[in-house]
């Protein structure tokens, strides 16, 4: 625990309690919006970054009331969507789950990026960020991936931060949907019962 400030004065603490949380549901992170929160005039979740052609969709979704949709841009310009930033610590592992579909077949690259406390990108010892591809079509498909940040060779610094970036290039008339996005962060390697020991979990209704 550390406290700092630019002004002089006294600081009082009371009833300070530290606990390790191990639960199937995890502890919801403080996120500002989700795919089910369809409000008039709101075009996208407030804590996601995306191409200008991104929006929330309350007509096409896997579960809940809405999904995150990104539409093609004329001229075949690449499109993207970037998750909120999640805090991760030394030795943590992550589990990433989401569902996706598209109007026409398309391949999307999913990049797992780690930042330092100043939000500079960190590279693992291999010099390459973790990237995997998913193939989408008209049927909703689930993804479930796990990553051990220590085994991947990321610097043992704390705090680190994590975000997930989706990149694709949609043909004219094509759209890509994302739903049920969830990140679970674990102390140490992920065991067989993946949800046990999660220290925090993104809001489930993304």
PDB file of C-alpha atoms in Angstrom:
ATOM      1  CA  UNK A   1       0.000   0.000   0.000  1.00  0.00           C
ATOM      2  CA  UNK A   2       1.380   3.409  -0.980  1.00  0.00           C
ATOM      3  CA  UNK A   3      -0.029   6.916  -0.905  1.00  0.00           C
ATOM      4  CA  UNK A   4       1.467  10.021  -2.461  1.00  0.00           C
ATOM      5  CA  UNK A   5       0.468  13.569  -3.222  1.00  0.00           C
ATOM      6  CA  UNK A   6       1.853  16.949  -4.180  1.00  0.00           C
ATOM      7  CA  UNK A   7       0.441  18.838  -1.186  1.00  0.00           C
ATOM      8  CA  UNK A   8       1.425  18.575   2.454  1.00  0.00           C
ATOM      9  CA  UNK A   9      -1.008  17.422   5.091  1.00  0.00           C
ATOM     10  CA  UNK A  10      -2.205  14.510   7.157  1.00  0.00           C
ATOM     11  CA  UNK A  11      -3.700  11.251   5.902  1.00  0.00           C
ATOM     12  CA  UNK A  12      -5.960   9.025   8.017  1.00  0.00           C
ATOM     13  CA  UNK A  13      -6.871   5.405   7.299  1.00  0.00           C
ATOM     14  CA  UNK A  14      -9.378   3.323   9.229  1.00  0.00           C
ATOM     15  CA  UNK A  15     -10.859  -0.152   9.001  1.00  0.00           C
ATOM     16  CA  UNK A  16      -8.424  -1.162   6.276  1.00  0.00           C
ATOM     17  CA  UNK A  17      -8.988  -4.740   5.163  1.00  0.00           C
ATOM     18  CA  UNK A  18      -7.093  -6.868   2.613  1.00  0.00           C
ATOM     19  CA  UNK A  19      -8.669 -10.055   1.337  1.00  0.00           C
ATOM     20  CA  UNK A  20      -7.912 -12.607  -1.365  1.00  0.00           C
ATOM     21  CA  UNK A  21     -11.048 -13.355  -3.363  1.00  0.00           C
ATOM     22  CA  UNK A  22     -11.574 -16.830  -4.830  1.00  0.00           C
ATOM     23  CA  UNK A  23     -15.022 -17.294  -6.320  1.00  0.00           C
ATOM     24  CA  UNK A  24     -16.695 -18.726  -9.390  1.00  0.00           C
ATOM     25  CA  UNK A  25     -18.167 -15.365 -10.339  1.00  0.00           C
ATOM     26  CA  UNK A  26     -15.154 -13.193  -9.599  1.00  0.00           C
ATOM     27  CA  UNK A  27     -15.363  -9.542  -8.632  1.00  0.00           C
ATOM     28  CA  UNK A  28     -16.848  -7.205 -11.269  1.00  0.00           C
ATOM     29  CA  UNK A  29     -14.449  -4.556 -12.505  1.00  0.00           C
ATOM     30  CA  UNK A  30     -15.677  -0.968 -12.578  1.00  0.00           C
ATOM     31  CA  UNK A  31     -16.629  -0.617 -16.231  1.00  0.00           C
ATOM     32  CA  UNK A  32     -18.759   2.220 -17.586  1.00  0.00           C
ATOM     33  CA  UNK A  33     -20.979   0.447 -20.080  1.00  0.00           C
ATOM     34  CA  UNK A  34     -21.917  -2.875 -21.665  1.00  0.00           C
ATOM     35  CA  UNK A  35     -23.387  -4.272 -24.838  1.00  0.00           C
ATOM     36  CA  UNK A  36     -26.847  -4.635 -23.277  1.00  0.00           C
ATOM     37  CA  UNK A  37     -27.107  -0.981 -22.279  1.00  0.00           C
ATOM     38  CA  UNK A  38     -28.888   0.420 -25.324  1.00  0.00           C
ATOM     39  CA  UNK A  39     -29.578   4.101 -24.722  1.00  0.00           C
ATOM     40  CA  UNK A  40     -30.961   6.639 -27.161  1.00  0.00           C
ATOM     41  CA  UNK A  41     -28.102   8.498 -28.812  1.00  0.00           C
ATOM     42  CA  UNK A  42     -25.442   6.081 -27.543  1.00  0.00           C
ATOM     43  CA  UNK A  43     -23.597   4.466 -30.461  1.00  0.00           C
ATOM     44  CA  UNK A  44     -21.075   2.342 -28.577  1.00  0.00           C
ATOM     45  CA  UNK A  45     -20.065   1.248 -25.075  1.00  0.00           C
ATOM     46  CA  UNK A  46     -18.371   4.190 -23.384  1.00  0.00           C
ATOM     47  CA  UNK A  47     -15.290   2.227 -22.291  1.00  0.00           C
ATOM     48  CA  UNK A  48     -14.528   0.612 -25.666  1.00  0.00           C
ATOM     49  CA  UNK A  49     -12.569   2.190 -28.517  1.00  0.00           C
ATOM     50  CA  UNK A  50     -13.482   1.373 -32.102  1.00  0.00           C
ATOM     51  CA  UNK A  51     -13.602   2.466 -35.715  1.00  0.00           C
ATOM     52  CA  UNK A  52     -16.136   5.188 -36.460  1.00  0.00           C
ATOM     53  CA  UNK A  53     -18.468   2.611 -38.004  1.00  0.00           C
ATOM     54  CA  UNK A  54     -19.047   0.786 -34.692  1.00  0.00           C
ATOM     55  CA  UNK A  55     -22.296   0.727 -32.745  1.00  0.00           C
ATOM     56  CA  UNK A  56     -24.369  -1.193 -30.255  1.00  0.00           C
ATOM     57  CA  UNK A  57     -26.957  -3.490 -31.849  1.00  0.00           C
ATOM     58  CA  UNK A  58     -30.167  -4.403 -30.002  1.00  0.00           C
ATOM     59  CA  UNK A  59     -31.540  -6.514 -32.861  1.00  0.00           C
ATOM     60  CA  UNK A  60     -28.676  -8.983 -33.354  1.00  0.00           C
ATOM     61  CA  UNK A  61     -27.065 -10.514 -30.261  1.00  0.00           C
ATOM     62  CA  UNK A  62     -26.068 -13.848 -28.759  1.00  0.00           C
ATOM     63  CA  UNK A  63     -27.463 -13.293 -25.259  1.00  0.00           C
ATOM     64  CA  UNK A  64     -28.974 -10.438 -23.300  1.00  0.00           C
ATOM     65  CA  UNK A  65     -30.285  -7.356 -25.077  1.00  0.00           C
ATOM     66  CA  UNK A  66     -27.505  -6.214 -27.353  1.00  0.00           C
ATOM     67  CA  UNK A  67     -24.124  -6.771 -28.986  1.00  0.00           C
ATOM     68  CA  UNK A  68     -21.259  -4.666 -30.374  1.00  0.00           C
ATOM     69  CA  UNK A  69     -21.337  -4.365 -34.183  1.00  0.00           C
ATOM     70  CA  UNK A  70     -18.731  -3.007 -36.571  1.00  0.00           C
ATOM     71  CA  UNK A  71     -19.645  -2.373 -40.224  1.00  0.00           C
ATOM     72  CA  UNK A  72     -17.508  -2.292 -43.366  1.00  0.00           C
ATOM     73  CA  UNK A  73     -15.960   0.960 -44.541  1.00  0.00           C
ATOM     74  CA  UNK A  74     -15.901   1.746 -48.248  1.00  0.00           C
ATOM     75  CA  UNK A  75     -12.561   1.047 -49.853  1.00  0.00           C
ATOM     76  CA  UNK A  76     -11.734  -1.930 -47.655  1.00  0.00           C
ATOM     77  CA  UNK A  77     -10.263   0.143 -44.818  1.00  0.00           C
ATOM     78  CA  UNK A  78      -9.271  -2.034 -41.823  1.00  0.00           C
ATOM     79  CA  UNK A  79     -11.621  -1.869 -38.850  1.00  0.00           C
ATOM     80  CA  UNK A  80     -10.987  -2.477 -35.163  1.00  0.00           C
ATOM     81  CA  UNK A  81     -12.453  -2.565 -31.666  1.00  0.00           C
ATOM     82  CA  UNK A  82     -10.449  -2.354 -28.427  1.00  0.00           C
ATOM     83  CA  UNK A  83     -11.575  -3.553 -25.003  1.00  0.00           C
ATOM     84  CA  UNK A  84     -11.322  -1.567 -21.772  1.00  0.00           C
ATOM     85  CA  UNK A  85      -7.986  -1.685 -19.936  1.00  0.00           C
ATOM     86  CA  UNK A  86      -7.806  -4.295 -17.149  1.00  0.00           C
ATOM     87  CA  UNK A  87      -5.262  -4.272 -14.287  1.00  0.00           C
ATOM     88  CA  UNK A  88      -2.985  -7.312 -14.076  1.00  0.00           C
ATOM     89  CA  UNK A  89      -0.123  -8.047 -11.684  1.00  0.00           C
ATOM     90  CA  UNK A  90       3.080 -10.054 -11.467  1.00  0.00           C
ATOM     91  CA  UNK A  91       2.522 -13.723 -12.260  1.00  0.00           C
ATOM     92  CA  UNK A  92      -1.090 -13.334 -13.369  1.00  0.00           C
ATOM     93  CA  UNK A  93      -2.820 -15.432 -16.023  1.00  0.00           C
ATOM     94  CA  UNK A  94      -5.863 -14.411 -18.020  1.00  0.00           C
ATOM     95  CA  UNK A  95      -8.813 -16.196 -19.537  1.00  0.00           C
ATOM     96  CA  UNK A  96     -10.593 -14.532 -22.461  1.00  0.00           C
ATOM     97  CA  UNK A  97     -14.099 -15.545 -23.540  1.00  0.00           C
ATOM     98  CA  UNK A  98     -16.436 -14.059 -26.152  1.00  0.00           C
ATOM     99  CA  UNK A  99     -18.841 -14.972 -28.939  1.00  0.00           C
ATOM    100  CA  UNK A 100     -18.707 -13.587 -32.471  1.00  0.00           C
ATOM    101  CA  UNK A 101     -20.342 -13.764 -35.891  1.00  0.00           C
ATOM    102  CA  UNK A 102     -20.315 -11.907 -39.220  1.00  0.00           C
ATOM    103  CA  UNK A 103     -22.651 -11.336 -42.153  1.00  0.00           C
ATOM    104  CA  UNK A 104     -20.142 -12.929 -44.546  1.00  0.00           C
ATOM    105  CA  UNK A 105     -17.031 -15.013 -43.719  1.00  0.00           C
ATOM    106  CA  UNK A 106     -14.175 -12.913 -42.381  1.00  0.00           C
ATOM    107  CA  UNK A 107     -10.952 -13.510 -40.456  1.00  0.00           C
ATOM    108  CA  UNK A 108     -10.251 -11.340 -37.430  1.00  0.00           C
ATOM    109  CA  UNK A 109      -6.960 -10.959 -35.598  1.00  0.00           C
ATOM    110  CA  UNK A 110      -7.199 -10.781 -31.812  1.00  0.00           C
ATOM    111  CA  UNK A 111      -4.224  -9.107 -30.118  1.00  0.00           C
ATOM    112  CA  UNK A 112      -3.469  -9.382 -26.406  1.00  0.00           C
ATOM    113  CA  UNK A 113      -1.518  -6.257 -25.412  1.00  0.00           C
ATOM    114  CA  UNK A 114       0.165  -5.543 -22.072  1.00  0.00           C
ATOM    115  CA  UNK A 115       0.990  -2.008 -20.896  1.00  0.00           C
ATOM    116  CA  UNK A 116       3.134  -0.646 -18.089  1.00  0.00           C
ATOM    117  CA  UNK A 117       1.906   1.866 -15.518  1.00  0.00           C
ATOM    118  CA  UNK A 118       2.482   4.710 -18.020  1.00  0.00           C
ATOM    119  CA  UNK A 119       0.485   2.787 -20.662  1.00  0.00           C
ATOM    120  CA  UNK A 120       3.552   2.069 -22.813  1.00  0.00           C
ATOM    121  CA  UNK A 121       3.325  -1.285 -24.586  1.00  0.00           C
ATOM    122  CA  UNK A 122       5.412  -4.071 -23.090  1.00  0.00           C
ATOM    123  CA  UNK A 123       6.821  -6.856 -25.246  1.00  0.00           C
ATOM    124  CA  UNK A 124       7.512 -10.415 -24.058  1.00  0.00           C
ATOM    125  CA  UNK A 125      10.978 -11.947 -24.391  1.00  0.00           C
ATOM    126  CA  UNK A 126      10.040 -13.233 -27.860  1.00  0.00           C
ATOM    127  CA  UNK A 127       9.608  -9.626 -28.998  1.00  0.00           C
ATOM    128  CA  UNK A 128       6.145 -10.399 -30.371  1.00  0.00           C
ATOM    129  CA  UNK A 129       2.746  -9.740 -28.839  1.00  0.00           C
ATOM    130  CA  UNK A 130       0.254 -12.582 -28.475  1.00  0.00           C
ATOM    131  CA  UNK A 131      -1.952 -12.717 -31.586  1.00  0.00           C
ATOM    132  CA  UNK A 132      -4.468 -15.321 -32.693  1.00  0.00           C
ATOM    133  CA  UNK A 133      -6.993 -15.479 -35.546  1.00  0.00           C
ATOM    134  CA  UNK A 134     -10.688 -16.307 -35.482  1.00  0.00           C
ATOM    135  CA  UNK A 135     -12.897 -17.144 -38.451  1.00  0.00           C
ATOM    136  CA  UNK A 136     -16.422 -15.710 -38.318  1.00  0.00           C
ATOM    137  CA  UNK A 137     -19.509 -16.500 -40.358  1.00  0.00           C
ATOM    138  CA  UNK A 138     -23.301 -16.193 -39.984  1.00  0.00           C
ATOM    139  CA  UNK A 139     -23.477 -18.536 -36.963  1.00  0.00           C
ATOM    140  CA  UNK A 140     -22.495 -17.281 -33.497  1.00  0.00           C
ATOM    141  CA  UNK A 141     -19.292 -19.013 -32.375  1.00  0.00           C
ATOM    142  CA  UNK A 142     -17.733 -19.072 -28.877  1.00  0.00           C
ATOM    143  CA  UNK A 143     -14.037 -18.520 -28.130  1.00  0.00           C
ATOM    144  CA  UNK A 144     -12.241 -19.482 -24.923  1.00  0.00           C
ATOM    145  CA  UNK A 145      -8.505 -18.723 -24.675  1.00  0.00           C
ATOM    146  CA  UNK A 146      -6.093 -18.715 -21.726  1.00  0.00           C
ATOM    147  CA  UNK A 147      -2.698 -16.997 -21.401  1.00  0.00           C
ATOM    148  CA  UNK A 148      -0.002 -17.245 -18.729  1.00  0.00           C
ATOM    149  CA  UNK A 149       1.701 -13.842 -18.874  1.00  0.00           C
ATOM    150  CA  UNK A 150       4.797 -15.110 -17.051  1.00  0.00           C
ATOM    151  CA  UNK A 151       5.216 -18.115 -19.362  1.00  0.00           C
ATOM    152  CA  UNK A 152       4.845 -15.803 -22.364  1.00  0.00           C
ATOM    153  CA  UNK A 153       7.826 -13.824 -21.058  1.00  0.00           C
ATOM    154  CA  UNK A 154       6.258 -10.493 -20.138  1.00  0.00           C
ATOM    155  CA  UNK A 155       8.372  -8.337 -17.797  1.00  0.00           C
ATOM    156  CA  UNK A 156       7.779  -9.002 -14.108  1.00  0.00           C
ATOM    157  CA  UNK A 157       6.624  -5.502 -13.283  1.00  0.00           C
ATOM    158  CA  UNK A 158       3.567  -4.384 -11.393  1.00  0.00           C
ATOM    159  CA  UNK A 159       1.144  -2.927 -11.999  1.00  0.00           C
ATOM    160  CA  UNK A 160       0.734  -3.931 -15.607  1.00  0.00           C
ATOM    161  CA  UNK A 161      -2.378  -3.374 -17.687  1.00  0.00           C
ATOM    162  CA  UNK A 162      -4.061  -5.459 -20.316  1.00  0.00           C
ATOM    163  CA  UNK A 163      -6.345  -4.809 -23.266  1.00  0.00           C
ATOM    164  CA  UNK A 164      -7.661  -6.886 -26.160  1.00  0.00           C
ATOM    165  CA  UNK A 165      -7.747  -5.554 -29.747  1.00  0.00           C
ATOM    166  CA  UNK A 166      -9.867  -7.033 -32.572  1.00  0.00           C
ATOM    167  CA  UNK A 167      -8.769  -6.152 -36.126  1.00  0.00           C
ATOM    168  CA  UNK A 168     -10.280  -7.166 -39.461  1.00  0.00           C
ATOM    169  CA  UNK A 169     -10.934  -5.907 -42.969  1.00  0.00           C
ATOM    170  CA  UNK A 170     -14.599  -6.215 -43.904  1.00  0.00           C
ATOM    171  CA  UNK A 171     -15.802  -6.461 -47.494  1.00  0.00           C
ATOM    172  CA  UNK A 172     -18.524  -4.049 -48.604  1.00  0.00           C
ATOM    173  CA  UNK A 173     -21.815  -4.957 -46.944  1.00  0.00           C
ATOM    174  CA  UNK A 174     -20.205  -7.106 -44.265  1.00  0.00           C
ATOM    175  CA  UNK A 175     -20.576  -6.656 -40.495  1.00  0.00           C
ATOM    176  CA  UNK A 176     -18.881  -8.220 -37.465  1.00  0.00           C
ATOM    177  CA  UNK A 177     -20.608  -8.739 -34.102  1.00  0.00           C
ATOM    178  CA  UNK A 178     -19.084  -9.316 -30.655  1.00  0.00           C
ATOM    179  CA  UNK A 179     -21.007 -10.412 -27.557  1.00  0.00           C
ATOM    180  CA  UNK A 180     -20.553 -12.032 -24.130  1.00  0.00           C
ATOM    181  CA  UNK A 181     -17.052 -10.586 -23.787  1.00  0.00           C
ATOM    182  CA  UNK A 182     -15.458 -11.612 -20.496  1.00  0.00           C
ATOM    183  CA  UNK A 183     -11.936 -11.383 -19.071  1.00  0.00           C
ATOM    184  CA  UNK A 184     -10.970 -13.341 -15.946  1.00  0.00           C
ATOM    185  CA  UNK A 185      -7.658 -12.635 -14.218  1.00  0.00           C
ATOM    186  CA  UNK A 186      -5.991 -15.297 -12.047  1.00  0.00           C
ATOM    187  CA  UNK A 187      -3.196 -15.447  -9.508  1.00  0.00           C
ATOM    188  CA  UNK A 188      -0.593 -17.758 -11.076  1.00  0.00           C
ATOM    189  CA  UNK A 189      -1.237 -20.428 -13.716  1.00  0.00           C
ATOM    190  CA  UNK A 190      -4.824 -21.320 -14.610  1.00  0.00           C
ATOM    191  CA  UNK A 191      -5.815 -24.721 -13.258  1.00  0.00           C
ATOM    192  CA  UNK A 192      -8.230 -27.215 -14.757  1.00  0.00           C
ATOM    193  CA  UNK A 193     -11.261 -25.666 -13.017  1.00  0.00           C
ATOM    194  CA  UNK A 194     -10.656 -22.362 -14.735  1.00  0.00           C
ATOM    195  CA  UNK A 195     -13.077 -20.179 -12.789  1.00  0.00           C
ATOM    196  CA  UNK A 196     -11.718 -21.145  -9.358  1.00  0.00           C
ATOM    197  CA  UNK A 197      -9.375 -18.507  -8.019  1.00  0.00           C
ATOM    198  CA  UNK A 198     -10.324 -15.714 -10.405  1.00  0.00           C
ATOM    199  CA  UNK A 199      -9.495 -12.479  -8.651  1.00  0.00           C
ATOM    200  CA  UNK A 200     -11.654 -10.281 -10.846  1.00  0.00           C
ATOM    201  CA  UNK A 201     -13.895 -10.645 -13.867  1.00  0.00           C
ATOM    202  CA  UNK A 202     -15.252  -8.221 -16.404  1.00  0.00           C
ATOM    203  CA  UNK A 203     -18.966  -7.513 -16.273  1.00  0.00           C
ATOM    204  CA  UNK A 204     -20.567 -10.669 -17.643  1.00  0.00           C
ATOM    205  CA  UNK A 205     -23.143  -9.083 -19.947  1.00  0.00           C
ATOM    206  CA  UNK A 206     -20.727  -7.680 -22.526  1.00  0.00           C
TER     207      UNK A 206
END
